Short mmCIF file of C-alpha atoms and ligand atoms in Angstrom, two decimals:
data_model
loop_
_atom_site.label_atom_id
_atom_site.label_comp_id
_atom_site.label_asym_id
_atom_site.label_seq_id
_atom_site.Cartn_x
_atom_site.Cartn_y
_atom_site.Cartn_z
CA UNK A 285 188.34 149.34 193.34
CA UNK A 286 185.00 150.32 191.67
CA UNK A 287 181.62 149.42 193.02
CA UNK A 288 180.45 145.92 191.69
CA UNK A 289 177.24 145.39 189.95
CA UNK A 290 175.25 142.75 190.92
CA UNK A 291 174.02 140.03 188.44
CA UNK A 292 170.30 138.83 188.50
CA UNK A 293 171.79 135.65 189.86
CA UNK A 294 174.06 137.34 192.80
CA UNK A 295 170.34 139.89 193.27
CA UNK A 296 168.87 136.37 194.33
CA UNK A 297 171.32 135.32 196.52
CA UNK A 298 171.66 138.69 198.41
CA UNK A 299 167.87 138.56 198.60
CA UNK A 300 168.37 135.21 200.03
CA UNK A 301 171.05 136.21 202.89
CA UNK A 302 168.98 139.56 203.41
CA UNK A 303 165.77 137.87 204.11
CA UNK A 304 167.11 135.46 206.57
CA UNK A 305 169.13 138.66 208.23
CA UNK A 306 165.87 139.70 208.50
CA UNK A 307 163.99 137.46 210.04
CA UNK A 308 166.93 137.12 212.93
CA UNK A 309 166.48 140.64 213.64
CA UNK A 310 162.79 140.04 214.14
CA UNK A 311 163.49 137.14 216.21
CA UNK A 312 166.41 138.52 218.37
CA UNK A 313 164.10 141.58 218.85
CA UNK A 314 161.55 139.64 220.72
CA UNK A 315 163.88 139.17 223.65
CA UNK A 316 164.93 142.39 224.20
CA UNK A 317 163.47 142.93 227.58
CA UNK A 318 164.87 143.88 231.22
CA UNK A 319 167.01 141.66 232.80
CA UNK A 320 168.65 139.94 229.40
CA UNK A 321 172.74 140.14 229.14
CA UNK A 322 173.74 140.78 225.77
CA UNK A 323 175.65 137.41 225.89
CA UNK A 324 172.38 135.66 225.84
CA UNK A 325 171.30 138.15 223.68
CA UNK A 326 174.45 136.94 221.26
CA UNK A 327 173.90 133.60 221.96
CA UNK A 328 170.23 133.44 220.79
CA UNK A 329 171.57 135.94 217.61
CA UNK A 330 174.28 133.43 216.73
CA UNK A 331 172.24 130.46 216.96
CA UNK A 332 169.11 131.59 214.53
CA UNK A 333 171.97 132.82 212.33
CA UNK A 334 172.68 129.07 212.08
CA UNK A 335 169.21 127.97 212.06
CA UNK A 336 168.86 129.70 209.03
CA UNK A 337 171.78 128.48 207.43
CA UNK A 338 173.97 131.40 207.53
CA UNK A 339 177.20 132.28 208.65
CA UNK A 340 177.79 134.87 211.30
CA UNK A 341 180.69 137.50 209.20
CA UNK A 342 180.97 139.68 211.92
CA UNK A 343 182.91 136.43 214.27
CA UNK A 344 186.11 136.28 214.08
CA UNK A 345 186.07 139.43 211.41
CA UNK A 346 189.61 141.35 212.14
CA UNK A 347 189.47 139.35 215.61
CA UNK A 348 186.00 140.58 216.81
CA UNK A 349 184.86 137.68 219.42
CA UNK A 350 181.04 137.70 218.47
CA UNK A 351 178.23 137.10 216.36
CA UNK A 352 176.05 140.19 217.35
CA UNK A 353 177.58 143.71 218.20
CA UNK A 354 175.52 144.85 221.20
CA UNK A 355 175.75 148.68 222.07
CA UNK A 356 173.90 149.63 225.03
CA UNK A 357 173.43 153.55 225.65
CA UNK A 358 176.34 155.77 224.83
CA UNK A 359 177.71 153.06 222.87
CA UNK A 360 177.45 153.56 218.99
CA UNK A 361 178.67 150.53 217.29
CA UNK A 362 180.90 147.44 217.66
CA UNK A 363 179.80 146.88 221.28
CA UNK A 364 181.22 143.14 222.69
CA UNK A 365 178.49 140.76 224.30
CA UNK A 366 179.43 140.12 228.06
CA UNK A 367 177.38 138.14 230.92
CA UNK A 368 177.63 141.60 233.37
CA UNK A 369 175.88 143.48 230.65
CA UNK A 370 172.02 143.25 231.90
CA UNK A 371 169.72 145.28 229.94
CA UNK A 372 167.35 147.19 232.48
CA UNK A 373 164.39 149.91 232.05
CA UNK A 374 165.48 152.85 230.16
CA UNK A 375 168.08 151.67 228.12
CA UNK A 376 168.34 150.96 224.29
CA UNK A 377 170.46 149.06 222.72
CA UNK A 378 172.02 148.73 219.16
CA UNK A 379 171.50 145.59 217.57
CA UNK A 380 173.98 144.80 215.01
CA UNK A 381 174.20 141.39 212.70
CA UNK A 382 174.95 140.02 209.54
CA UNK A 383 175.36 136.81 208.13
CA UNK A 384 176.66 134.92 204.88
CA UNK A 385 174.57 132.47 202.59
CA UNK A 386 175.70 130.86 199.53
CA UNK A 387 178.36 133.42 199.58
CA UNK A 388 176.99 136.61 199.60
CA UNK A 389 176.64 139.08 203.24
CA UNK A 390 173.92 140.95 203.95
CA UNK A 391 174.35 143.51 207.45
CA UNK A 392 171.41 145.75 209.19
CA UNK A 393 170.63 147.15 212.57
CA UNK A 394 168.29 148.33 214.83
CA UNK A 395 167.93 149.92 217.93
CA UNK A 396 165.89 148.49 220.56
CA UNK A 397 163.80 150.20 223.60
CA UNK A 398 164.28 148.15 226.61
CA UNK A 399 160.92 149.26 228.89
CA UNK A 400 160.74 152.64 229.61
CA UNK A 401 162.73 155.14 227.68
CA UNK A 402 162.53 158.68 227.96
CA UNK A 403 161.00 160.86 225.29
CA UNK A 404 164.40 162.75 224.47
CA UNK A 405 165.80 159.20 223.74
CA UNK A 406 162.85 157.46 221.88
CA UNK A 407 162.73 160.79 219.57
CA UNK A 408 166.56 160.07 219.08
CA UNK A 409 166.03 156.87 218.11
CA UNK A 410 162.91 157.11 215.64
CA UNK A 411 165.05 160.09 213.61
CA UNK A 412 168.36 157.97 213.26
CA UNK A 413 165.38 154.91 211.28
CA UNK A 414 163.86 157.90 209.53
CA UNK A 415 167.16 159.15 208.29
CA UNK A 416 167.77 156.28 206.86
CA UNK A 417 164.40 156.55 205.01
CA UNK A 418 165.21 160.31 204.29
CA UNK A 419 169.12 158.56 202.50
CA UNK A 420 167.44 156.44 200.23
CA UNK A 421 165.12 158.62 198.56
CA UNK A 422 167.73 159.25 196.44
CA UNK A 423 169.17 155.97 196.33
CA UNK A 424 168.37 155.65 192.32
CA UNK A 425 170.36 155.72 189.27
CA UNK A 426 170.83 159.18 187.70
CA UNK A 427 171.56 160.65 191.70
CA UNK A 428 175.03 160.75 193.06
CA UNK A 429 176.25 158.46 196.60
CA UNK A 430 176.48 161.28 198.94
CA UNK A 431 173.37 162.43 197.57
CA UNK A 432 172.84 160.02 200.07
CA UNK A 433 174.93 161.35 202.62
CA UNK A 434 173.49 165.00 202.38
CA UNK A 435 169.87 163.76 202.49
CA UNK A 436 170.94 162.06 206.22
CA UNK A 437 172.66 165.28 207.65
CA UNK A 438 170.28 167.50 205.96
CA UNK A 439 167.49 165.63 208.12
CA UNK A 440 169.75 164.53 210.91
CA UNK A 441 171.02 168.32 211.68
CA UNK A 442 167.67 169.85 212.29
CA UNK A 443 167.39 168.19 215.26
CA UNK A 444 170.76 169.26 216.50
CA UNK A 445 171.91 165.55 217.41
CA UNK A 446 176.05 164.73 216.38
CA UNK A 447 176.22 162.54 213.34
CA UNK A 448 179.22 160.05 213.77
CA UNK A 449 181.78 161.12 211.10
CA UNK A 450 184.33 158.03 212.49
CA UNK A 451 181.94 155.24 211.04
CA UNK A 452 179.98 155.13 207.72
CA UNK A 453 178.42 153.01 205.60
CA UNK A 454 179.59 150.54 202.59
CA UNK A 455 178.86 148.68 199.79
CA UNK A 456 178.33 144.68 200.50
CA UNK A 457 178.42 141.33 198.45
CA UNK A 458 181.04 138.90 198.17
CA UNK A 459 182.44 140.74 201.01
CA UNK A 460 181.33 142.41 204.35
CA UNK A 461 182.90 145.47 203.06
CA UNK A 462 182.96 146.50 199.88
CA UNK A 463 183.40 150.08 197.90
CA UNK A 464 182.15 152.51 198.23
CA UNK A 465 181.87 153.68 201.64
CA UNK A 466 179.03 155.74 202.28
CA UNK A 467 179.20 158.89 204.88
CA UNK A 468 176.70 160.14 207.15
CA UNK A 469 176.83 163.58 206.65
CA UNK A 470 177.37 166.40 204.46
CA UNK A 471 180.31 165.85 201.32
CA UNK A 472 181.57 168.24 199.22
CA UNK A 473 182.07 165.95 196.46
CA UNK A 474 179.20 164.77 194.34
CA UNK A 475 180.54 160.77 195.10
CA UNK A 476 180.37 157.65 192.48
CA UNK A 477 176.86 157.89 190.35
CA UNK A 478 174.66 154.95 191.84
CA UNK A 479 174.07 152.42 188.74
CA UNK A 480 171.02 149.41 189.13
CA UNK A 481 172.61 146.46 190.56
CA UNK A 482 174.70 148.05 193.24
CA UNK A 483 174.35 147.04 196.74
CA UNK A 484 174.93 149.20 200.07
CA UNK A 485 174.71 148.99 203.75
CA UNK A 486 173.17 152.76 204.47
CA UNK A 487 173.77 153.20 208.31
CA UNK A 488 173.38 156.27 210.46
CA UNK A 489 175.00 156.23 213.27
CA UNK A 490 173.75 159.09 215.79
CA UNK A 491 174.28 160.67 218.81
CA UNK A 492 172.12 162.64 221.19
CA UNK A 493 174.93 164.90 222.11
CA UNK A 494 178.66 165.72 220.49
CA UNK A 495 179.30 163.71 217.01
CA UNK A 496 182.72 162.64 218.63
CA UNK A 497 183.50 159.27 219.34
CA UNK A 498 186.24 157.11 221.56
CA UNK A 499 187.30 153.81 221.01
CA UNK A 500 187.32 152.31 223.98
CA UNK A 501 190.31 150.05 224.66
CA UNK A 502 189.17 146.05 224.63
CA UNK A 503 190.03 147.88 220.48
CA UNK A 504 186.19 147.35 219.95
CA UNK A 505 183.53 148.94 221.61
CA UNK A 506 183.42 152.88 220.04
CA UNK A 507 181.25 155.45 222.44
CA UNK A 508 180.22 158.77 222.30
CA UNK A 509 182.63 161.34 223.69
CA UNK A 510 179.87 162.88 225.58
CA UNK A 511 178.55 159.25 227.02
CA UNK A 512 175.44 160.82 225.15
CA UNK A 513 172.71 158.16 223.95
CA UNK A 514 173.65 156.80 220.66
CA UNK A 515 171.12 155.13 217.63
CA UNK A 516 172.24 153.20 214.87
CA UNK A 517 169.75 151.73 211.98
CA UNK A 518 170.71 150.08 208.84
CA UNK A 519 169.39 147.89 206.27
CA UNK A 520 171.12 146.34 202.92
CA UNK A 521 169.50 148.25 200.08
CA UNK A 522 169.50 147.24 196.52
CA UNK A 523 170.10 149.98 194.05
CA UNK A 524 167.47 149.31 191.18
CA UNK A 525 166.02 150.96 187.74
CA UNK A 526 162.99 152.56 190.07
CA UNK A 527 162.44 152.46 193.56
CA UNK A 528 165.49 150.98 196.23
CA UNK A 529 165.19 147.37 197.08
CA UNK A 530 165.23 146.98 201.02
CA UNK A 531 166.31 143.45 201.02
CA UNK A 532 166.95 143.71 204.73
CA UNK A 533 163.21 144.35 205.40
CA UNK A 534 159.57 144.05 204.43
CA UNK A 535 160.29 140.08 203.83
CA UNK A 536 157.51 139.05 206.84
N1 MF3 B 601 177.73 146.28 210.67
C1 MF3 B 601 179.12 146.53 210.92
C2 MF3 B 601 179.66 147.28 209.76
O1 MF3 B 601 178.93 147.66 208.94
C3 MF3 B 601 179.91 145.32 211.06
C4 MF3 B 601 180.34 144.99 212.42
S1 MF3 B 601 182.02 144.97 212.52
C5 MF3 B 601 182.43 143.48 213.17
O2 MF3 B 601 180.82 147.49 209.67
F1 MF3 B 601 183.66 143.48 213.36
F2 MF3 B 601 181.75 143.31 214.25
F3 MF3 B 601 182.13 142.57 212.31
CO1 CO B 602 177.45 147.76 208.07
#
């Protein structure tokens, strides 16, 4: 399968599910606080997703139970919402959500401070956004995808933090996952040449210690090997004739 190209009509409608995405992210974010489970925190996700006239993709997507994937600590991605989970001072947590409208997915996450977190952490957490930024500078036409990829390790690395290798990011549309998918770290081949019209879902995943992961076995919830503290940020991005698109942010 090659990467799809994106019509002006299809741009619109990804802009459409993006922006909403968006603004539930905002939302959700305002009740990240101590003392929250992140089955409240699901439940609130799941119902603005409706609100906004979107369907959650992640429910019910190869069986996962929820709308939201909420990671707390030394879990990276894919974590399940449960009452016991209580957020409490000097955690984060990894918000992850997507929805569908009119067809088309859009997917981004963020990772949340819940009160006080220490400096080691916070610093992990602001490089895993920044890397993102540092990915899509060369998220044009005329660069290469794992342009990408080496642009996120390049940055990542300097900081010694483990860059999951088990988890990347992917091209979205019509589908949750589409081609390509796009790896956090450093490829030896050049990848597919990024064309206007292509969108991806650019997503460091990062850990404060080892790069190794575990599933855990509910078959969901993946963790560091370590139990180190683990960031994850991503945002939809729109491949374009100049500058990327973030259609997953700057909408409010
Ligand atoms: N954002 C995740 C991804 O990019 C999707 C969550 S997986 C699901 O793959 F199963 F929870 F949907
Ligand atoms: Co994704």
């Amino acid at each position: 399968m090659g990467v799809s190209i994106k019509s002006a009509r299809e741009i619109e409608l990804m802009r459409e599910s993006c922006k909403r995405l968006e603004y539930v992210h905002k939302e959700l974010g305002n009740h990240i606080k101590p003392g929250i489970s992140t089955y409240e925190i699901n439940k609130i996700g799941e119902r603005l997703i409706r609100e906004q006239g979107g369907i959650p993709n992640f429910l019910n997507y190869n069986g996962y139970p929820a709308a939201i994937c909420t990671s707390v600590n030394e879990e990276v991605v894919h974590g399940i919402p449960k009452k016991e989970v209580i957020l409490k001072d000097g955690d984060i947590i990894s918000l992850d959500a997507g929805l569908i409208y009119k067809g088309y997915h859009s997917d981004a996450a963020r990772t949340h401070l819940v009160g006080n977190v220490s400096d080691e952490v916070k610093q992990l957490v602001e490089v895993t956004k920044q890397a993102f930024f540092e990915g899509i500078k060369y998220a044009k036409p005329g660069y290469h995808l794992h342009d990408i990829s080496n642009a996120i390790d390049d940055y990542v690395s300097q900081f010694g933090y483990g860059i999951v290798r088990a988890l990347v990011g992917h091209g979205i549309g019509t589908s949750l996952h589409e081609d390509p998918q796009i790896p956090n770290y450093r490829q030896k081949r050049r990848g597919v040449l990024l064309r206007a019209g292509m969108t991806l879902a650019i997503e460091p995943m990062i850990n404060l210690g080892t790069w190794d992961v575990e599933f855990l076995d509910d078959d969901w919830t993946v963790v560091s090997k370590d139990n180190s503290p683990s960031a994850h940020y991503e945002n939809t991005v729109l491949i374009t004739e100049s500058e990327p698109e973030i259609l997953t942010l700057g909408n409010f």
